[in-house]
Amino acid sequence: MASLTLPQRTIVTGLAILALTGCGGSAIIPPQSTGPAGGRAAALVPAGSRAATVVPATPPASFVASPITSTPSGSPAPSSSVGQPGASASVGSLPSPAGSPAPSTDPLGVELPFDEATAADLQRVLDAARLRIPTPGISVAIRLADGRTWIGVSGYRQLSPARPVDEHTVFSIASITKTFVTAVVMQLVAEGRLGLDDRLARYLPDYPRAARITIRELLGHTSGIANYFLAPRYNAAVFRDPTRRWTTRDILRLVGAPVCAPGRCFEYSNTNFVLLGEVIRRITGHTAAHEIRTRLLDPLDLEHTSYQPVEATSRDAAHGHLWAGGSVFRDQTGRSRVLPMMSAATVAGSAGAMVSDAADLARWALALYSTDRVVPPELRAQMLAFRKRDEYGLGTRTRIFNGRRAIGHGGSLRGYEDGLWYFPREGAVIVLLSNRGLYDPDRTIRQLARTLWRHIEVPDPELDPGKNTG
């Protein structure tokens, strides 16, 4: 695969050189011959391959919870807001796609190609973005409700020796992991084994203030529990030994004092989802990794998605990098088969340990947010009841791109920045995965979205396109 080089003159000037202490060495972007204008065209997965598999119209019972006709014991009745004490009014319900192509009978069915002009324009945006950011490599998947799919890649998954990104390169997906954990929790609610307003003490009685904290507050980051990623000793403890395997007990020792009383503030905290992973284990007798695999990954045929380090990461993996200025990047992965390294992955746990490729995540976003196959509609409505104050629901964010609302989640872990966004009115998913940390990928997502809207039929923006929160 040929892609554009990263000449020195394209590096963004005026940015401070980062003081980096990560493991691994530094590498310079290797030279490549320049490809044809617009880079590679859309990669359509051949018929008969993994992505062309059609999910049965009636998913297996082990995968999809039956539609709810009455509220499960212990869980609240569906509502339009999260219902936390002191919470702001919700953003409101999200409409069905309007003005977009008619969806196929099965939005997870056979993929169709975009036309050449659309594919070429999207690739030009992607190649330019890689140079502007800059990042060693980047992978994007765009999928529409009618089955049209584009997978674009640019750059390198590894710099020394140089190995290019391809359509199945897996990246750390960091906090996008939270969408999978949330789906398992919602399925347990649908099965009547867990209630959103259950107290944490019912499952983890020894955790501080567990009698005052609800499952809903953990999912919505309103528990008041401190984020252990912000602990003063986090960096030294995690990166001193890149091979360390963290346990839940080790992780919880990093958690500082509460930031507020439960339900009284929004504080994004990875600790919430580590605790949810333990709740899943207490209820099912299996790890979150096992439940995610059996309930979600296998039934949806997400064969390039896995939970580290329980499952082996593909050899076609993108090393994490931090930018050291110019065209120099410091590889955070080195010889590790775990992304970005054993210590950083295991300390993330059920808050961010998973890896995937862009195509799998596009399929996942459609399944989770546009069908009833993963979460029953009544519970999905609660996931998507966003507070105006922080624009977070339950395990899902909302954000505005060019005046258009998207739902999904971002991800950031040492050496990676990611975004998974579903646009309900437009019936489109945009997934971006990159192997450079410490930058904001939303600008590139806006550019990709703006280019896509020029080529497909979509409704007018809901809001002023000049006002973006993402």
Short mmCIF file of N, CA and C in Angstrom, two decimals, residues 11-20 323-326 436 438:
data_model
loop_
_atom_site.label_atom_id
_atom_site.label_comp_id
_atom_site.label_asym_id
_atom_site.label_seq_id
_atom_site.Cartn_x
_atom_site.Cartn_y
_atom_site.Cartn_z
N ILE A 11 4.75 19.49 9.57
CA ILE A 11 4.57 19.39 11.01
C ILE A 11 4.02 20.70 11.56
N VAL A 12 3.07 20.59 12.41
CA VAL A 12 2.45 21.79 13.00
C VAL A 12 3.49 22.54 13.81
N THR A 13 3.66 23.81 13.53
CA THR A 13 4.66 24.60 14.23
C THR A 13 4.06 25.22 15.47
N GLY A 14 4.95 25.61 16.38
CA GLY A 14 4.52 26.31 17.57
C GLY A 14 4.09 25.41 18.71
N LEU A 15 4.06 24.05 18.49
CA LEU A 15 3.67 23.15 19.57
C LEU A 15 4.89 22.86 20.44
N ALA A 16 4.67 22.80 21.72
CA ALA A 16 5.78 22.51 22.63
C ALA A 16 6.20 21.07 22.50
N ILE A 17 7.51 20.80 22.63
CA ILE A 17 8.02 19.44 22.63
C ILE A 17 7.60 18.78 23.93
N LEU A 18 7.01 17.58 23.82
CA LEU A 18 6.53 16.89 25.01
C LEU A 18 7.68 16.28 25.79
N ALA A 19 7.60 16.37 27.09
CA ALA A 19 8.55 15.68 27.95
C ALA A 19 8.00 14.28 28.18
N LEU A 20 8.63 13.27 27.61
CA LEU A 20 8.08 11.93 27.60
C LEU A 20 8.93 10.99 28.43
N TRP A 323 4.27 11.71 20.47
CA TRP A 323 5.02 12.58 19.56
C TRP A 323 6.12 13.29 20.33
N ALA A 324 7.34 13.28 19.77
CA ALA A 324 8.49 13.93 20.40
C ALA A 324 8.95 15.15 19.62
N GLY A 325 8.12 15.64 18.69
CA GLY A 325 8.47 16.82 17.90
C GLY A 325 9.02 16.43 16.54
N GLY A 326 8.84 17.31 15.57
CA GLY A 326 9.30 17.02 14.22
C GLY A 326 8.62 15.78 13.68
N ARG A 436 -1.32 7.56 17.89
CA ARG A 436 -0.58 8.64 18.53
C ARG A 436 -1.44 9.20 19.66
N LEU A 438 -2.33 11.96 22.94
CA LEU A 438 -2.27 13.36 23.34
C LEU A 438 -2.57 14.34 22.21
#
